[in-house]
Every structure is written in structure tokens, then in C-alpha cells.
PDB file of C-alpha atoms in Angstrom:
ATOM      1  CA  MET A  28       0.000   0.000   0.000  1.00 58.00           C
ATOM      2  CA  THR A  29       1.535   3.312  -1.105  1.00 73.00           C
ATOM      3  CA  ILE A  30       0.236   6.539   0.415  1.00 82.00           C
ATOM      4  CA  VAL A  31       0.853   9.631  -1.737  1.00 80.00           C
ATOM      5  CA  THR A  32       1.125  13.048  -0.085  1.00 80.00           C
ATOM      6  CA  THR A  33       1.644  16.655  -1.030  1.00 72.00           C
ATOM      7  CA  PRO A  34       5.375  17.488  -1.261  1.00 66.00           C
ATOM      8  CA  ALA A  35       6.833  19.018   1.899  1.00 56.00           C
ATOM      9  CA  THR A  36       6.529  22.664   0.784  1.00 57.00           C
ATOM     10  CA  THR A  37       3.407  23.392   2.800  1.00 60.00           C
ATOM     11  CA  PRO A  38       3.849  25.612   5.874  1.00 59.00           C
ATOM     12  CA  SER A  39       2.715  24.073   9.147  1.00 59.00           C
ATOM     13  CA  PRO A  40      -0.141  26.049  10.724  1.00 63.00           C
ATOM     14  CA  ALA A  41       0.975  28.210  13.617  1.00 56.00           C
ATOM     15  CA  PRO A  42      -0.823  27.684  16.930  1.00 55.00           C
ATOM     16  CA  ALA A  43      -2.907  30.575  18.245  1.00 51.00           C
ATOM     17  CA  SER A  44      -0.765  30.636  21.411  1.00 47.00           C
ATOM     18  CA  PRO A  45       2.706  29.323  22.388  1.00 47.00           C
ATOM     19  CA  ARG A  46       1.995  25.577  22.580  1.00 56.00           C
ATOM     20  CA  VAL A  47       2.405  22.417  20.580  1.00 62.00           C
ATOM     21  CA  THR A  48       0.559  22.605  17.265  1.00 91.00           C
ATOM     22  CA  ARG A  49      -2.582  20.465  17.427  1.00 95.00           C
ATOM     23  CA  HIS A  50      -3.709  18.668  14.271  1.00 97.00           C
ATOM     24  CA  GLY A  51      -7.194  17.201  14.507  1.00 97.00           C
ATOM     25  CA  TYR A  52      -8.569  14.378  12.408  1.00 96.00           C
ATOM     26  CA  PHE A  53     -11.811  12.505  11.810  1.00 91.00           C
ATOM     27  CA  GLY A  54     -11.375   9.714  14.345  1.00 87.00           C
ATOM     28  CA  PRO A  55     -11.324   7.591  16.325  1.00 87.00           C
ATOM     29  CA  ALA A  56      -7.852   6.056  16.144  1.00 88.00           C
ATOM     30  CA  GLY A  57      -7.602   3.396  13.472  1.00 88.00           C
ATOM     31  CA  THR A  58      -9.434   5.259  10.697  1.00 88.00           C
ATOM     32  CA  PHE A  59      -8.030   5.772   7.243  1.00 91.00           C
ATOM     33  CA  THR A  60      -8.001   9.471   8.165  1.00 93.00           C
ATOM     34  CA  GLN A  61      -5.486   8.734  10.908  1.00 93.00           C
ATOM     35  CA  MET A  62      -3.376   6.861   8.362  1.00 92.00           C
ATOM     36  CA  ALA A  63      -3.480   9.951   6.133  1.00 95.00           C
ATOM     37  CA  LEU A  64      -2.452  12.197   9.024  1.00 96.00           C
ATOM     38  CA  ASN A  65       0.409   9.884   9.985  1.00 93.00           C
ATOM     39  CA  ALA A  66       1.691  10.137   6.408  1.00 93.00           C
ATOM     40  CA  TRP A  67       1.302  13.929   6.259  1.00 93.00           C
ATOM     41  CA  GLY A  68       4.815  15.343   6.684  1.00 90.00           C
ATOM     42  CA  PRO A  69       3.936  18.752   8.204  1.00 91.00           C
ATOM     43  CA  ALA A  70       2.005  16.982  11.004  1.00 90.00           C
ATOM     44  CA  ALA A  71       5.101  15.183  12.290  1.00 89.00           C
ATOM     45  CA  GLY A  72       5.817  16.155  15.884  1.00 89.00           C
ATOM     46  CA  GLN A  73       2.380  17.708  16.332  1.00 92.00           C
ATOM     47  CA  GLU A  74      -0.278  16.597  18.788  1.00 94.00           C
ATOM     48  CA  HIS A  75      -2.873  14.497  16.953  1.00 96.00           C
ATOM     49  CA  VAL A  76      -6.425  14.959  18.215  1.00 96.00           C
ATOM     50  CA  ALA A  77      -9.191  12.490  17.273  1.00 95.00           C
ATOM     51  CA  LEU A  78     -12.629  14.053  16.787  1.00 95.00           C
ATOM     52  CA  PRO A  79     -15.919  12.186  16.299  1.00 91.00           C
ATOM     53  CA  SER A  80     -17.007  13.628  12.944  1.00 92.00           C
ATOM     54  CA  VAL A  81     -15.939  15.814  10.046  1.00 95.00           C
ATOM     55  CA  GLU A  82     -18.198  18.572  11.351  1.00 96.00           C
ATOM     56  CA  ALA A  83     -16.616  18.314  14.808  1.00 97.00           C
ATOM     57  CA  ALA A  84     -13.098  18.480  13.359  1.00 97.00           C
ATOM     58  CA  LEU A  85     -13.793  21.556  11.237  1.00 98.00           C
ATOM     59  CA  GLY A  86     -15.804  23.136  14.049  1.00 98.00           C
ATOM     60  CA  ALA A  87     -12.872  22.730  16.440  1.00 98.00           C
ATOM     61  CA  LEU A  88     -10.606  24.288  13.823  1.00 98.00           C
ATOM     62  CA  ARG A  89     -12.874  27.299  13.416  1.00 98.00           C
ATOM     63  CA  ALA A  90     -13.092  27.686  17.195  1.00 97.00           C
ATOM     64  CA  GLY A  91      -9.301  27.698  17.530  1.00 96.00           C
ATOM     65  CA  ASP A  92      -9.210  24.503  19.593  1.00 97.00           C
ATOM     66  CA  ILE A  93      -6.947  22.886  16.991  1.00 97.00           C
ATOM     67  CA  ASP A  94      -4.637  24.377  14.375  1.00 96.00           C
ATOM     68  CA  ALA A  95      -5.432  22.113  11.416  1.00 97.00           C
ATOM     69  CA  ALA A  96      -7.730  19.216  10.544  1.00 98.00           C
ATOM     70  CA  MET A  97      -7.335  16.154   8.322  1.00 97.00           C
ATOM     71  CA  VAL A  98     -10.635  15.117   6.710  1.00 97.00           C
ATOM     72  CA  PRO A  99     -11.724  12.954   3.751  1.00 96.00           C
ATOM     73  CA  ILE A 100     -12.987  14.895   0.746  1.00 97.00           C
ATOM     74  CA  GLU A 101     -13.225  12.473  -2.179  1.00 95.00           C
ATOM     75  CA  ASN A 102     -13.311   8.755  -2.883  1.00 90.00           C
ATOM     76  CA  SER A 103     -12.559   7.155  -6.232  1.00 90.00           C
ATOM     77  CA  VAL A 104     -15.582   4.856  -5.870  1.00 85.00           C
ATOM     78  CA  GLU A 105     -18.244   6.983  -4.165  1.00 84.00           C
ATOM     79  CA  GLY A 106     -17.175  10.478  -5.226  1.00 90.00           C
ATOM     80  CA  GLY A 107     -17.235  13.503  -2.945  1.00 93.00           C
ATOM     81  CA  VAL A 108     -17.651  13.241   0.824  1.00 92.00           C
ATOM     82  CA  SER A 109     -20.762  15.352   1.346  1.00 93.00           C
ATOM     83  CA  ALA A 110     -20.088  16.126   5.023  1.00 94.00           C
ATOM     84  CA  THR A 111     -16.745  17.707   4.133  1.00 97.00           C
ATOM     85  CA  LEU A 112     -17.947  19.510   1.009  1.00 96.00           C
ATOM     86  CA  ASP A 113     -20.894  21.046   2.865  1.00 96.00           C
ATOM     87  CA  ALA A 114     -18.881  22.030   5.939  1.00 96.00           C
ATOM     88  CA  LEU A 115     -16.286  23.801   3.789  1.00 97.00           C
ATOM     89  CA  ALA A 116     -18.926  25.597   1.707  1.00 96.00           C
ATOM     90  CA  SER A 117     -20.389  27.461   4.693  1.00 94.00           C
ATOM     91  CA  GLY A 118     -19.252  28.906   8.002  1.00 94.00           C
ATOM     92  CA  ASP A 119     -16.080  30.858   8.710  1.00 96.00           C
ATOM     93  CA  PRO A 120     -13.546  30.535   5.867  1.00 96.00           C
ATOM     94  CA  LEU A 121     -11.065  27.662   5.884  1.00 98.00           C
ATOM     95  CA  VAL A 122      -8.442  26.672   3.319  1.00 98.00           C
ATOM     96  CA  VAL A 123      -6.924  23.419   2.118  1.00 98.00           C
ATOM     97  CA  VAL A 124      -3.123  23.404   2.469  1.00 96.00           C
ATOM     98  CA  GLY A 125      -2.337  19.916   1.177  1.00 96.00           C
ATOM     99  CA  GLU A 126      -3.682  16.507   0.276  1.00 97.00           C
ATOM    100  CA  VAL A 127      -2.958  12.844   0.904  1.00 97.00           C
ATOM    101  CA  LEU A 128      -4.058   9.919  -1.297  1.00 97.00           C
ATOM    102  CA  VAL A 129      -4.611   6.703   0.643  1.00 95.00           C
ATOM    103  CA  PRO A 130      -5.236   3.346  -1.101  1.00 94.00           C
ATOM    104  CA  ILE A 131      -8.195   1.731   0.638  1.00 91.00           C
ATOM    105  CA  THR A 132      -7.937  -1.882   1.814  1.00 94.00           C
ATOM    106  CA  PHE A 133     -10.738  -3.410   3.887  1.00 96.00           C
ATOM    107  CA  VAL A 134     -10.860  -6.474   6.115  1.00 97.00           C
ATOM    108  CA  LEU A 135     -13.763  -8.206   7.822  1.00 98.00           C
ATOM    109  CA  ALA A 136     -12.831  -8.390  11.506  1.00 98.00           C
ATOM    110  CA  ALA A 137     -14.522 -10.021  14.489  1.00 97.00           C
ATOM    111  CA  PRO A 138     -13.798 -11.000  18.103  1.00 95.00           C
ATOM    112  CA  ALA A 139     -11.683 -14.095  18.661  1.00 93.00           C
ATOM    113  CA  GLY A 140     -13.633 -17.315  18.191  1.00 93.00           C
ATOM    114  CA  MET A 141     -16.164 -15.862  15.741  1.00 94.00           C
ATOM    115  CA  THR A 142     -16.491 -17.696  12.425  1.00 95.00           C
ATOM    116  CA  LEU A 143     -17.713 -16.396   9.104  1.00 96.00           C
ATOM    117  CA  ASP A 144     -20.903 -18.470   9.195  1.00 93.00           C
ATOM    118  CA  GLN A 145     -21.823 -16.928  12.567  1.00 95.00           C
ATOM    119  CA  VAL A 146     -21.943 -13.391  11.188  1.00 97.00           C
ATOM    120  CA  ARG A 147     -25.530 -12.157  10.915  1.00 96.00           C
ATOM    121  CA  ALA A 148     -24.882  -8.392  10.885  1.00 97.00           C
ATOM    122  CA  VAL A 149     -21.914  -6.246   9.868  1.00 97.00           C
ATOM    123  CA  GLY A 150     -21.089  -2.772  11.134  1.00 97.00           C
ATOM    124  CA  THR A 151     -19.173  -0.120   9.200  1.00 96.00           C
ATOM    125  CA  HIS A 152     -19.309   3.408   7.767  1.00 92.00           C
ATOM    126  CA  SER A 153     -21.628   3.987   4.793  1.00 90.00           C
ATOM    127  CA  HIS A 154     -18.751   4.776   2.401  1.00 86.00           C
ATOM    128  CA  ALA A 155     -17.000   1.548   3.360  1.00 92.00           C
ATOM    129  CA  TRP A 156     -20.182  -0.483   2.940  1.00 94.00           C
ATOM    130  CA  ALA A 157     -20.629   0.899  -0.563  1.00 91.00           C
ATOM    131  CA  GLN A 158     -17.163  -0.379  -1.436  1.00 92.00           C
ATOM    132  CA  VAL A 159     -17.687  -3.963  -0.185  1.00 96.00           C
ATOM    133  CA  ARG A 160     -21.293  -4.589  -1.269  1.00 95.00           C
ATOM    134  CA  GLY A 161     -20.274  -6.979  -4.030  1.00 96.00           C
ATOM    135  CA  TRP A 162     -18.139  -9.109  -1.727  1.00 97.00           C
ATOM    136  CA  MET A 163     -20.797  -9.081   0.986  1.00 97.00           C
ATOM    137  CA  GLY A 164     -23.508 -10.054  -1.480  1.00 97.00           C
ATOM    138  CA  ALA A 165     -21.476 -13.013  -2.689  1.00 97.00           C
ATOM    139  CA  THR A 166     -20.093 -14.137   0.686  1.00 97.00           C
ATOM    140  CA  LEU A 167     -22.663 -13.083   3.303  1.00 97.00           C
ATOM    141  CA  PRO A 168     -25.819 -12.367   1.305  1.00 96.00           C
ATOM    142  CA  ASP A 169     -28.095 -12.494   4.358  1.00 95.00           C
ATOM    143  CA  ALA A 170     -25.973 -10.261   6.597  1.00 96.00           C
ATOM    144  CA  VAL A 171     -27.638  -7.042   7.761  1.00 96.00           C
ATOM    145  CA  TYR A 172     -25.768  -3.747   7.413  1.00 97.00           C
ATOM    146  CA  VAL A 173     -25.457  -1.664  10.610  1.00 97.00           C
ATOM    147  CA  PRO A 174     -24.175   1.904  10.003  1.00 96.00           C
ATOM    148  CA  THR A 175     -21.476   3.325  12.288  1.00 94.00           C
ATOM    149  CA  LEU A 176     -19.776   6.728  12.548  1.00 87.00           C
ATOM    150  CA  SER A 177     -16.539   5.359  11.072  1.00 89.00           C
ATOM    151  CA  THR A 178     -14.841   2.091  10.178  1.00 93.00           C
ATOM    152  CA  ALA A 179     -12.705   2.384  13.309  1.00 93.00           C
ATOM    153  CA  ALA A 180     -15.799   2.946  15.449  1.00 92.00           C
ATOM    154  CA  ALA A 181     -17.225  -0.274  14.020  1.00 94.00           C
ATOM    155  CA  ALA A 182     -14.107  -2.151  15.136  1.00 95.00           C
ATOM    156  CA  ALA A 183     -14.115  -0.490  18.566  1.00 93.00           C
ATOM    157  CA  GLY A 184     -17.731  -1.521  19.072  1.00 93.00           C
ATOM    158  CA  LEU A 185     -16.695  -5.179  19.096  1.00 95.00           C
ATOM    159  CA  VAL A 186     -14.399  -4.986  22.120  1.00 91.00           C
ATOM    160  CA  GLY A 187     -14.772  -4.482  25.861  1.00 79.00           C
ATOM    161  CA  GLY A 188     -18.116  -3.541  27.307  1.00 69.00           C
ATOM    162  CA  ASP A 189     -19.335  -2.308  23.928  1.00 64.00           C
ATOM    163  CA  ALA A 190     -19.213  -5.815  22.471  1.00 66.00           C
ATOM    164  CA  GLU A 191     -22.209  -6.994  24.478  1.00 67.00           C
ATOM    165  CA  GLN A 192     -24.295  -4.075  23.199  1.00 75.00           C
ATOM    166  CA  ALA A 193     -23.168  -4.283  19.572  1.00 81.00           C
ATOM    167  CA  ALA A 194     -25.882  -4.970  17.023  1.00 92.00           C
ATOM    168  CA  TYR A 195     -23.385  -6.723  14.757  1.00 96.00           C
ATOM    169  CA  GLN A 196     -20.878  -9.574  14.993  1.00 96.00           C
ATOM    170  CA  ALA A 197     -18.217  -8.316  12.550  1.00 97.00           C
ATOM    171  CA  ALA A 198     -16.850  -5.020  11.266  1.00 97.00           C
ATOM    172  CA  VAL A 199     -15.582  -3.828   7.908  1.00 98.00           C
ATOM    173  CA  CYS A 200     -12.532  -1.736   8.760  1.00 95.00           C
ATOM    174  CA  ALA A 201      -8.925  -0.938   7.957  1.00 94.00           C
ATOM    175  CA  PRO A 202      -6.308  -3.535   8.908  1.00 93.00           C
ATOM    176  CA  ILE A 203      -4.880  -1.029  11.416  1.00 91.00           C
ATOM    177  CA  ALA A 204      -8.221  -0.843  13.256  1.00 94.00           C
ATOM    178  CA  ALA A 205      -8.447  -4.632  13.533  1.00 96.00           C
ATOM    179  CA  ALA A 206      -4.898  -4.748  14.894  1.00 94.00           C
ATOM    180  CA  ASN A 207      -5.523  -1.894  17.354  1.00 92.00           C
ATOM    181  CA  HIS A 208      -8.432  -3.790  18.913  1.00 94.00           C
ATOM    182  CA  ASP A 209      -6.944  -7.303  18.738  1.00 96.00           C
ATOM    183  CA  LEU A 210      -9.696  -8.535  16.440  1.00 97.00           C
ATOM    184  CA  GLN A 211      -9.266 -11.601  14.274  1.00 97.00           C
ATOM    185  CA  VAL A 212      -9.446 -11.072  10.534  1.00 98.00           C
ATOM    186  CA  LEU A 213     -12.090 -13.290   8.947  1.00 98.00           C
ATOM    187  CA  ALA A 214     -11.358 -12.079   5.405  1.00 97.00           C
ATOM    188  CA  GLN A 215      -8.812  -9.744   3.811  1.00 96.00           C
ATOM    189  CA  ASP A 216      -8.941  -7.440   0.793  1.00 95.00           C
ATOM    190  CA  ILE A 217     -12.721  -7.532   0.575  1.00 97.00           C
ATOM    191  CA  GLY A 218     -13.107  -4.294  -1.371  1.00 95.00           C
ATOM    192  CA  ASP A 219     -14.885  -4.573  -4.707  1.00 94.00           C
ATOM    193  CA  ASN A 220     -12.358  -2.252  -6.354  1.00 92.00           C
ATOM    194  CA  ALA A 221      -8.718  -3.128  -5.763  1.00 88.00           C
ATOM    195  CA  SER A 222      -7.605   0.329  -6.935  1.00 90.00           C
ATOM    196  CA  ALA A 223      -9.900   2.307  -4.606  1.00 90.00           C
ATOM    197  CA  VAL A 224      -8.309   5.474  -3.231  1.00 94.00           C
ATOM    198  CA  THR A 225      -9.580   8.111  -0.829  1.00 94.00           C
ATOM    199  CA  ARG A 226      -8.314  11.670  -0.992  1.00 97.00           C
ATOM    200  CA  PHE A 227      -7.815  13.464   2.310  1.00 97.00           C
ATOM    201  CA  VAL A 228      -7.085  17.163   2.788  1.00 98.00           C
ATOM    202  CA  SER A 229      -5.334  19.063   5.542  1.00 97.00           C
ATOM    203  CA  VAL A 230      -7.411  22.151   6.321  1.00 97.00           C
ATOM    204  CA  ALA A 231      -6.317  25.260   8.212  1.00 97.00           C
ATOM    205  CA  ARG A 232      -7.527  28.750   8.973  1.00 97.00           C
ATOM    206  CA  PRO A 233      -6.598  31.290   6.253  1.00 96.00           C
ATOM    207  CA  GLY A 234      -2.980  32.420   6.426  1.00 92.00           C
ATOM    208  CA  GLN A 235       0.201  31.948   4.445  1.00 89.00           C
ATOM    209  CA  LEU A 236      -0.411  30.223   1.120  1.00 92.00           C
ATOM    210  CA  PRO A 237       1.647  27.153   0.220  1.00 94.00           C
ATOM    211  CA  GLU A 238       4.327  28.026  -2.326  1.00 94.00           C
ATOM    212  CA  ARG A 239       3.750  27.537  -6.023  1.00 96.00           C
ATOM    213  CA  THR A 240       5.263  24.281  -7.249  1.00 96.00           C
ATOM    214  CA  GLY A 241       4.027  24.100 -10.848  1.00 96.00           C
ATOM    215  CA  ALA A 242       1.987  21.026  -9.851  1.00 97.00           C
ATOM    216  CA  ASP A 243      -0.775  22.674  -7.846  1.00 98.00           C
ATOM    217  CA  LYS A 244      -4.513  22.513  -7.286  1.00 98.00           C
ATOM    218  CA  THR A 245      -6.999  25.217  -6.362  1.00 98.00           C
ATOM    219  CA  THR A 246     -10.327  24.383  -4.722  1.00 98.00           C
ATOM    220  CA  LEU A 247     -13.359  26.657  -5.037  1.00 98.00           C
ATOM    221  CA  VAL A 248     -17.061  26.760  -4.242  1.00 98.00           C
ATOM    222  CA  LEU A 249     -19.130  28.768  -6.726  1.00 97.00           C
ATOM    223  CA  PHE A 250     -22.600  30.169  -6.062  1.00 94.00           C
ATOM    224  CA  GLN A 251     -24.737  31.232  -9.032  1.00 91.00           C
ATOM    225  CA  ARG A 252     -26.592  34.550  -9.039  1.00 86.00           C
ATOM    226  CA  ASP A 253     -29.740  32.835 -10.279  1.00 82.00           C
ATOM    227  CA  ASP A 254     -30.927  29.748 -12.126  1.00 80.00           C
ATOM    228  CA  HIS A 255     -30.924  30.447 -15.861  1.00 82.00           C
ATOM    229  CA  ALA A 256     -30.121  28.712 -19.136  1.00 83.00           C
ATOM    230  CA  GLY A 257     -26.383  28.598 -19.694  1.00 82.00           C
ATOM    231  CA  GLY A 258     -25.590  29.516 -16.083  1.00 84.00           C
ATOM    232  CA  LEU A 259     -23.162  26.654 -15.557  1.00 89.00           C
ATOM    233  CA  LEU A 260     -21.572  27.329 -18.944  1.00 92.00           C
ATOM    234  CA  GLU A 261     -20.848  30.909 -17.835  1.00 91.00           C
ATOM    235  CA  LEU A 262     -18.877  29.551 -14.908  1.00 93.00           C
ATOM    236  CA  LEU A 263     -17.006  26.871 -16.823  1.00 94.00           C
ATOM    237  CA  GLU A 264     -15.971  29.123 -19.689  1.00 95.00           C
ATOM    238  CA  GLN A 265     -13.971  31.219 -17.214  1.00 96.00           C
ATOM    239  CA  PHE A 266     -11.644  28.227 -17.008  1.00 97.00           C
ATOM    240  CA  ALA A 267     -11.844  27.037 -20.611  1.00 95.00           C
ATOM    241  CA  VAL A 268     -10.816  30.312 -22.265  1.00 95.00           C
ATOM    242  CA  ARG A 269      -7.773  30.513 -19.983  1.00 96.00           C
ATOM    243  CA  GLY A 270      -6.620  26.951 -20.588  1.00 96.00           C
ATOM    244  CA  ILE A 271      -7.377  25.772 -17.050  1.00 97.00           C
ATOM    245  CA  ASN A 272      -8.172  22.096 -16.603  1.00 97.00           C
ATOM    246  CA  MET A 273     -10.857  21.174 -14.096  1.00 96.00           C
ATOM    247  CA  SER A 274     -10.218  17.909 -12.231  1.00 96.00           C
ATOM    248  CA  ARG A 275     -13.409  17.788 -10.147  1.00 96.00           C
ATOM    249  CA  LEU A 276     -16.910  19.279 -10.409  1.00 96.00           C
ATOM    250  CA  GLU A 277     -19.725  18.445  -8.006  1.00 95.00           C
ATOM    251  CA  SER A 278     -23.031  20.126  -7.267  1.00 94.00           C
ATOM    252  CA  ARG A 279     -24.246  20.418  -3.683  1.00 93.00           C
ATOM    253  CA  PRO A 280     -27.538  21.830  -2.386  1.00 91.00           C
ATOM    254  CA  THR A 281     -27.133  25.185  -0.655  1.00 86.00           C
ATOM    255  CA  LYS A 282     -29.955  24.161   1.725  1.00 84.00           C
ATOM    256  CA  SER A 283     -31.602  27.555   1.239  1.00 82.00           C
ATOM    257  CA  SER A 284     -34.359  26.351  -1.109  1.00 83.00           C
ATOM    258  CA  MET A 285     -35.318  23.432  -3.338  1.00 85.00           C
ATOM    259  CA  GLY A 286     -33.250  23.339  -6.517  1.00 78.00           C
ATOM    260  CA  ASP A 287     -30.650  25.858  -5.302  1.00 84.00           C
ATOM    261  CA  TYR A 288     -27.172  24.380  -5.792  1.00 88.00           C
ATOM    262  CA  CYS A 289     -23.566  25.482  -5.506  1.00 93.00           C
ATOM    263  CA  PHE A 290     -20.609  23.926  -7.307  1.00 96.00           C
ATOM    264  CA  SER A 291     -17.525  22.494  -5.621  1.00 97.00           C
ATOM    265  CA  ILE A 292     -14.604  22.557  -8.037  1.00 98.00           C
ATOM    266  CA  ASP A 293     -10.929  21.595  -8.215  1.00 98.00           C
ATOM    267  CA  ILE A 294      -8.822  23.176 -10.941  1.00 98.00           C
ATOM    268  CA  GLU A 295      -5.197  22.721 -11.925  1.00 98.00           C
ATOM    269  CA  GLY A 296      -3.002  25.663 -10.996  1.00 98.00           C
ATOM    270  CA  HIS A 297      -2.253  28.095  -8.170  1.00 98.00           C
ATOM    271  CA  VAL A 298      -3.959  31.384  -7.331  1.00 98.00           C
ATOM    272  CA  LEU A 299      -0.594  33.080  -7.988  1.00 98.00           C
ATOM    273  CA  ASP A 300      -0.670  31.824 -11.596  1.00 98.00           C
ATOM    274  CA  GLU A 301      -1.819  34.610 -13.922  1.00 97.00           C
ATOM    275  CA  ARG A 302      -4.376  32.411 -15.688  1.00 97.00           C
ATOM    276  CA  VAL A 303      -5.936  31.305 -12.384  1.00 98.00           C
ATOM    277  CA  GLY A 304      -6.036  34.855 -11.040  1.00 97.00           C
ATOM    278  CA  GLU A 305      -7.742  36.055 -14.226  1.00 97.00           C
ATOM    279  CA  ALA A 306     -10.287  33.236 -13.965  1.00 97.00           C
ATOM    280  CA  LEU A 307     -11.093  34.199 -10.377  1.00 98.00           C
ATOM    281  CA  LEU A 308     -11.689  37.796 -11.469  1.00 97.00           C
ATOM    282  CA  GLY A 309     -14.104  36.541 -14.115  1.00 96.00           C
ATOM    283  CA  LEU A 310     -15.893  34.301 -11.621  1.00 97.00           C
ATOM    284  CA  LYS A 311     -16.197  37.172  -9.156  1.00 96.00           C
ATOM    285  CA  ARG A 312     -18.102  39.099 -11.818  1.00 95.00           C
ATOM    286  CA  VAL A 313     -20.564  36.378 -12.818  1.00 93.00           C
ATOM    287  CA  CYS A 314     -21.093  34.562  -9.493  1.00 94.00           C
ATOM    288  CA  ALA A 315     -23.119  35.576  -6.472  1.00 93.00           C
ATOM    289  CA  ASP A 316     -20.193  34.397  -4.355  1.00 95.00           C
ATOM    290  CA  VAL A 317     -16.834  32.699  -4.847  1.00 97.00           C
ATOM    291  CA  ARG A 318     -15.429  30.817  -1.864  1.00 98.00           C
ATOM    292  CA  PHE A 319     -11.681  30.293  -2.190  1.00 98.00           C
ATOM    293  CA  LEU A 320     -10.674  27.072  -0.414  1.00 98.00           C
ATOM    294  CA  GLY A 321      -6.961  27.246  -1.074  1.00 98.00           C
ATOM    295  CA  SER A 322      -4.158  26.594  -3.549  1.00 98.00           C
ATOM    296  CA  TYR A 323      -1.804  23.763  -2.620  1.00 98.00           C
ATOM    297  CA  PRO A 324       0.599  21.210  -4.129  1.00 97.00           C
ATOM    298  CA  ALA A 325      -1.137  18.232  -5.736  1.00 96.00           C
ATOM    299  CA  ALA A 326      -0.194  14.882  -4.228  1.00 94.00           C
ATOM    300  CA  HIS A 327       0.631  13.315  -7.604  1.00 91.00           C
ATOM    301  CA  GLY A 328       3.318  15.947  -8.231  1.00 91.00           C
ATOM    302  CA  THR A 329       2.730  16.015 -11.996  1.00 93.00           C
ATOM    303  CA  ALA A 330       3.464  19.423 -13.494  1.00 95.00           C
ATOM    304  CA  VAL A 331       0.435  21.266 -14.849  1.00 95.00           C
ATOM    305  CA  ARG A 332       0.559  21.550 -18.631  1.00 94.00           C
ATOM    306  CA  VAL A 333       0.493  25.214 -19.649  1.00 94.00           C
ATOM    307  CA  THR A 334       0.284  26.230 -23.311  1.00 94.00           C
ATOM    308  CA  PRO A 335       2.308  29.246 -24.509  1.00 95.00           C
ATOM    309  CA  HIS A 336      -0.776  31.459 -24.903  1.00 94.00           C
ATOM    310  CA  THR A 337      -1.923  30.798 -21.301  1.00 95.00           C
ATOM    311  CA  SER A 338       1.457  31.267 -19.599  1.00 96.00           C
ATOM    312  CA  ASP A 339       2.175  34.050 -17.116  1.00 96.00           C
ATOM    313  CA  ALA A 340       4.292  35.731 -19.779  1.00 96.00           C
ATOM    314  CA  ALA A 341       1.411  35.693 -22.283  1.00 96.00           C
ATOM    315  CA  PHE A 342      -0.927  37.369 -19.795  1.00 96.00           C
ATOM    316  CA  GLY A 343       1.753  39.962 -19.008  1.00 95.00           C
ATOM    317  CA  GLU A 344       2.216  40.750 -22.703  1.00 96.00           C
ATOM    318  CA  ALA A 345      -1.543  41.095 -23.160  1.00 96.00           C
ATOM    319  CA  ARG A 346      -1.766  43.582 -20.281  1.00 94.00           C
ATOM    320  CA  ALA A 347       1.151  45.583 -21.674  1.00 95.00           C
ATOM    321  CA  TRP A 348      -0.579  45.705 -25.064  1.00 96.00           C
ATOM    322  CA  LEU A 349      -3.796  46.970 -23.461  1.00 95.00           C
ATOM    323  CA  ARG A 350      -1.906  49.650 -21.534  1.00 95.00           C
ATOM    324  CA  SER A 351      -0.381  50.850 -24.794  1.00 95.00           C
ATOM    325  CA  LEU A 352      -3.839  51.162 -26.354  1.00 96.00           C
ATOM    326  CA  ARG A 353      -5.005  53.212 -23.388  1.00 95.00           C
ATOM    327  CA  GLY A 354      -1.996  55.467 -23.693  1.00 89.00           C
ATOM    328  CA  ALA A 355      -0.583  54.442 -20.321  1.00 68.00           C
TER     329      ALA A 355
END
């Protein structure tokens, strides 16, 4: 299993007072989020704080109780993580400062002595269940699904005093969670997609931007002024005419009224790139609101392809030409 992280050019968030920097994560211990945080270079030497939900982690960050938060934002099988997308789209501004890509491997774990044919119900997080449905249907077709707050919480529910109250006999979890709780593994590699990957982001309060690397991403949330024909096209053409590739586009309800949606977007490039800055100016004109969620190095490290007519130099030449026309 190879975990891919943003290169170590991202500044560590500074604590609000002289103390050890605290980096929260969607816990409990044993989640894939903890694995992402452990692999995140800037979090080395920091205090890691487990929090019960994405909302709790980002809420603690906004309140100043922690200095950064690691949360899941996208899965290659299920798409965007709605809890994270919605929490970032509203409330006090936060920014993404880096990302971690974690290959997802699931096991079916149970207390010692349990056998596969004794499993009548299985506990896990909804995203995990979606990724093992095929295996479960073929292996334990009669097993009932019991939702839990996280895969690690499902494993924890099978040990100690919680085991007697558990509504399930086995948990779908990460191998680390099974090991943490001394559970026996009934089956390994039970995911339906062997190449499944979850993308995690380190989020901080606004401050110093990560440096430009030439292999960057920018994350935005766009709110339309109104619902009209060609409205989405107006937004997307701000990127297209400037040669900006979009790597993710998802619509999310604003929760203000039926049919009112915002768009969560990842684009290639950094806000300090001329083409990205120009696109943001265009979006500011045509959108009701533009929420900037950060520019940061992409985990894959592949340089963004920039054509000659969309380079910083090309935009500079165009501005110089316009100044000459205006007599400046």
C-alpha cells in the first residue's frame, strides 16, 4: 500500500498561542483518516487529536481549539464526501493546504472465536459499505448492514463492554483498526475495487499560502446569481478560455431552497498563476459568491501543462498591449 502526499513545501499552521501545534482528524484512532495524518509530513511532531465527525473536526478548527484538521474529501468509488464539502462551503472561511491519497484496503474483523458463518450483521461506515457490497452479497448475502460513525468505530464496538451491546458480529474496517483492537481477521482485501483510493485534505484557517510548485490545485465553491439557461456554462468558460483544466466538479444543495445548488470545483493551478487569477476575477463578476478554499501542491506531483498562450508571460504581454492602447 503506497500513500501519496503533497510534497513538503506546505507551511505548518501556527498555533494561536505558544503551545504544541494540534492537528485534529476525523477519528477515532484506526481510521483511514489517521493513516493519512500519519503520512502527512507537516504533522510530524504535532499533537494528533481524534474528533468524532468531520463537522466536529472543522468546528474545532474554526473555534481555535486545533490548528489544522485532516478530513476525507473524495473517494474514487463513491465520489465527494458530502459532510466535508458542505462544511467547507459554509461557516467561517477555511483553506486546504495539502492533500494525501490513501489506497483503501478493507478487512472483515470479528472477536476471537467468531467464524464467518456466525456473522448475521456487519457494522461499518456507509462509504465503506458501498465499497464492499459486491463481496458481501457473494459471501454473506443475508448479513444485515449496521451503520457506524466510522470504520474504526465499528471495530471499537466489538471490544470491551461495547461488544455486548453491539448490534453486529463483525466489522468492515482498515487492517490497522483490527490490529488496534486485537480482532481476528475473517477475510482480507474484501473491497470490490482493488484500486480504490480516498483523498484526504489538511485544512487550516486562512494564512500563508503554500508556495507555487508548478503542480498545484486550487479548490473553489461557486454560487450562481440565479438559475438560468447557460448559467453553468458561464462559470465553466472562465476556465476554458484561460486553458485551465478542471479535475473535479460536483453540485451540492445550498440548503436555502429546493433546486438551489452550488458547485464544488478543483482546478489545476495556483492562485498566484496569472491564468488562475484572471479566472477568479471573471468568476467574481458572474457569481453571487466565490469561496476560495486554497491553492496547494497536488499529491501526484505532476506538473500542470500550460500552453504558450496561457502562460504568465502571455498574460503579461496582453496587459502591456492593453496599456499601450489606453496610452498608459
